[in-house]
Coordinates of C-alpha atoms in Angstrom, one line a residue:
M1 CA -0.6 -5.4 -23.4
V2 CA 0.0 -9.0 -22.2
I3 CA 1.4 -9.1 -18.6
K4 CA 2.5 -12.2 -16.9
C5 CA 0.5 -13.3 -13.9
E6 CA 1.7 -15.5 -11.2
L7 CA -0.3 -17.5 -8.7
Q8 CA 0.9 -16.8 -5.3
I9 CA 0.1 -18.7 -2.2
I10 CA 0.2 -16.6 1.0
Y11 CA -1.1 -16.9 4.5
I12 CA -3.8 -14.2 5.2
S13 CA -6.9 -14.1 7.4
G14 CA -6.4 -17.4 9.1
G15 CA -5.5 -19.5 6.3
W16 CA -3.5 -20.2 3.1
K17 CA -5.0 -18.3 -0.1
M18 CA -4.0 -18.3 -3.7
Y19 CA -4.1 -15.0 -5.6
E20 CA -3.4 -14.2 -9.3
R21 CA -1.2 -11.0 -9.2
L22 CA 0.7 -9.1 -12.0
S23 CA 4.0 -10.4 -11.2
D24 CA 6.6 -9.6 -13.9
K25 CA 8.7 -6.9 -12.8
N26 CA 10.0 -6.1 -16.2
S27 CA 6.5 -5.4 -17.8
I28 CA 5.4 -2.2 -16.4
P29 CA 1.6 -2.0 -16.5
T30 CA -0.5 1.2 -16.9
I31 CA -3.2 2.0 -14.5
E32 CA -5.7 0.8 -17.0
D33 CA -3.9 -2.5 -17.1
L34 CA -4.3 -2.7 -13.3
I35 CA -7.9 -1.8 -13.5
S36 CA -8.5 -4.3 -16.3
H37 CA -6.9 -7.1 -14.2
I38 CA -9.0 -6.1 -11.1
G39 CA -12.0 -6.7 -13.4
A40 CA -15.1 -7.4 -11.4
C41 CA -14.0 -5.3 -8.4
K42 CA -13.2 -2.2 -10.9
G43 CA -15.9 -0.1 -9.1
L44 CA -14.6 -0.9 -5.6
F45 CA -11.0 0.0 -6.8
E46 CA -12.2 3.4 -8.2
N47 CA -14.1 4.1 -4.9
I48 CA -11.1 3.4 -2.7
D49 CA -8.8 5.2 -5.1
L50 CA -10.9 8.4 -4.9
F51 CA -11.1 7.9 -1.1
I52 CA -7.3 7.8 -0.6
T53 CA -6.8 10.6 -2.9
N54 CA -9.5 13.0 -1.6
E55 CA -10.3 12.2 1.9
L56 CA -6.8 11.1 3.1
N57 CA -5.1 13.6 0.8
A58 CA -2.5 10.9 -0.2
E59 CA -0.2 10.9 -3.3
K60 CA -0.3 7.8 -5.2
K61 CA 2.5 6.1 -7.5
L62 CA 2.3 3.0 -9.6
G63 CA 5.0 0.5 -8.3
F64 CA 6.1 -3.1 -8.0
S65 CA 6.3 -4.7 -4.5
S66 CA 9.0 -7.3 -4.2
D67 CA 8.3 -8.2 -0.6
S68 CA 7.9 -12.0 -0.5
N69 CA 4.5 -11.5 1.3
V70 CA 3.0 -8.9 -1.1
R71 CA 4.7 -9.5 -4.5
G72 CA 3.2 -7.8 -7.7
W73 CA 2.1 -4.6 -9.3
G74 CA -0.1 -2.0 -7.6
V75 CA -0.5 1.6 -6.4
G76 CA 1.4 2.8 -3.5
F77 CA 0.3 5.7 -1.4
K78 CA 1.9 8.2 1.0
S79 CA 0.8 11.2 3.0
K80 CA 3.1 13.9 4.2
S81 CA 5.9 12.3 2.4
K82 CA 5.4 9.0 4.6
F83 CA 4.6 5.9 2.8
F84 CA 1.7 3.8 4.6
G85 CA 0.3 1.4 2.1
T86 CA -0.3 -0.2 -1.3
I87 CA -3.2 -1.6 -3.2
I88 CA -2.0 -4.8 -4.9
A89 CA -3.9 -5.7 -8.3
E90 CA -5.3 -9.2 -8.3
K91 CA -7.5 -11.0 -10.6
D92 CA -11.1 -9.8 -9.9
A93 CA -10.0 -8.3 -6.7
F94 CA -7.4 -6.3 -4.9
T95 CA -5.6 -6.3 -1.6
V96 CA -4.9 -3.1 0.6
V97 CA -1.6 -3.5 2.4
M98 CA -1.4 -1.0 5.4
R99 CA 1.2 -0.2 8.0
L100 CA -0.5 0.2 11.4
T101 CA 0.8 0.6 14.8
D102 CA -0.3 -1.8 17.6
G103 CA -2.6 0.9 19.0
Q104 CA -4.2 1.5 15.5
I105 CA -4.7 -2.3 15.1
K106 CA -6.6 -2.5 18.5
K107 CA -8.6 0.4 17.7
A108 CA -9.6 -0.9 14.3
Y109 CA -10.2 -4.3 15.5
E110 CA -13.0 -2.9 17.8
E111 CA -14.7 -1.1 14.8
V112 CA -14.8 -3.7 12.0
L113 CA -16.5 -7.0 10.9
P114 CA -15.3 -10.5 11.6
Y115 CA -13.4 -10.9 8.3
A116 CA -11.3 -7.6 9.1
Q117 CA -10.7 -8.8 12.5
E118 CA -9.1 -11.9 11.1
C119 CA -6.9 -10.0 8.8
L120 CA -5.9 -7.7 11.8
N121 CA -5.2 -10.8 13.6
S122 CA -2.8 -12.3 11.2
Y123 CA -0.8 -9.2 10.3
H124 CA 3.0 -9.3 9.5
R125 CA 4.6 -8.2 12.7
T126 CA 7.2 -5.6 12.9
S127 CA 8.4 -3.2 15.7
N128 CA 5.3 -1.5 17.2
G129 CA 2.7 -2.9 14.9
G130 CA 3.1 -4.4 11.4
W131 CA 1.7 -4.8 7.9
V132 CA -2.0 -5.8 7.6
Q133 CA -3.1 -7.4 4.2
Y134 CA -6.9 -6.9 3.6
R135 CA -8.4 -8.4 0.4
V136 CA -11.5 -6.5 -1.0
L137 CA -14.2 -8.3 -2.8
N138 CA -17.5 -6.4 -1.9
M139 CA -18.8 -3.2 -0.6
E140 CA -18.7 -4.4 3.0
Q141 CA -15.0 -5.1 3.0
L142 CA -14.3 -1.8 1.2
D143 CA -16.0 0.1 4.0
D144 CA -14.0 -1.7 6.5
A145 CA -10.8 -1.0 4.5
K146 CA -11.7 2.7 4.4
N147 CA -12.4 2.7 8.3
I148 CA -9.0 1.0 9.1
L149 CA -7.3 3.7 6.7
R150 CA -9.1 6.6 8.5
I151 CA -7.8 5.0 11.8
R152 CA -4.5 4.8 10.3
N153 CA -4.4 8.4 9.3
K154 CA -5.6 10.2 12.4

């Protein structure tokens, strides 16, 4: 299946970044399409997917995020019927988008590496916390994403 991709320029981790996301809301991808698009980071995606399902006991659902900051196809996840994040598929990468409280952001900041700290510093503010976007490209970043999600789900 050919799915339209769109380059999106967003502000994340201290600067403007450009990502190629699956952006055609009318072309519904399969999970295999998402994994194919994630490409080089397929193993990292499969790792976090198992982590979210098994360790966090979260339900997953393929969906389209139309938020202007996080537009594209991905996998949303919820625990105890409460939605708390999405993994957005990108070309050879993925971004984990998580809803955190101010307290969770502060605790996570103390336990992660500098790149994750930059992402925590530049979150999209809402009442008592906000949405953190964390792009994963390697195992070190995956470990920090999992640590943040653990804090989120305590």
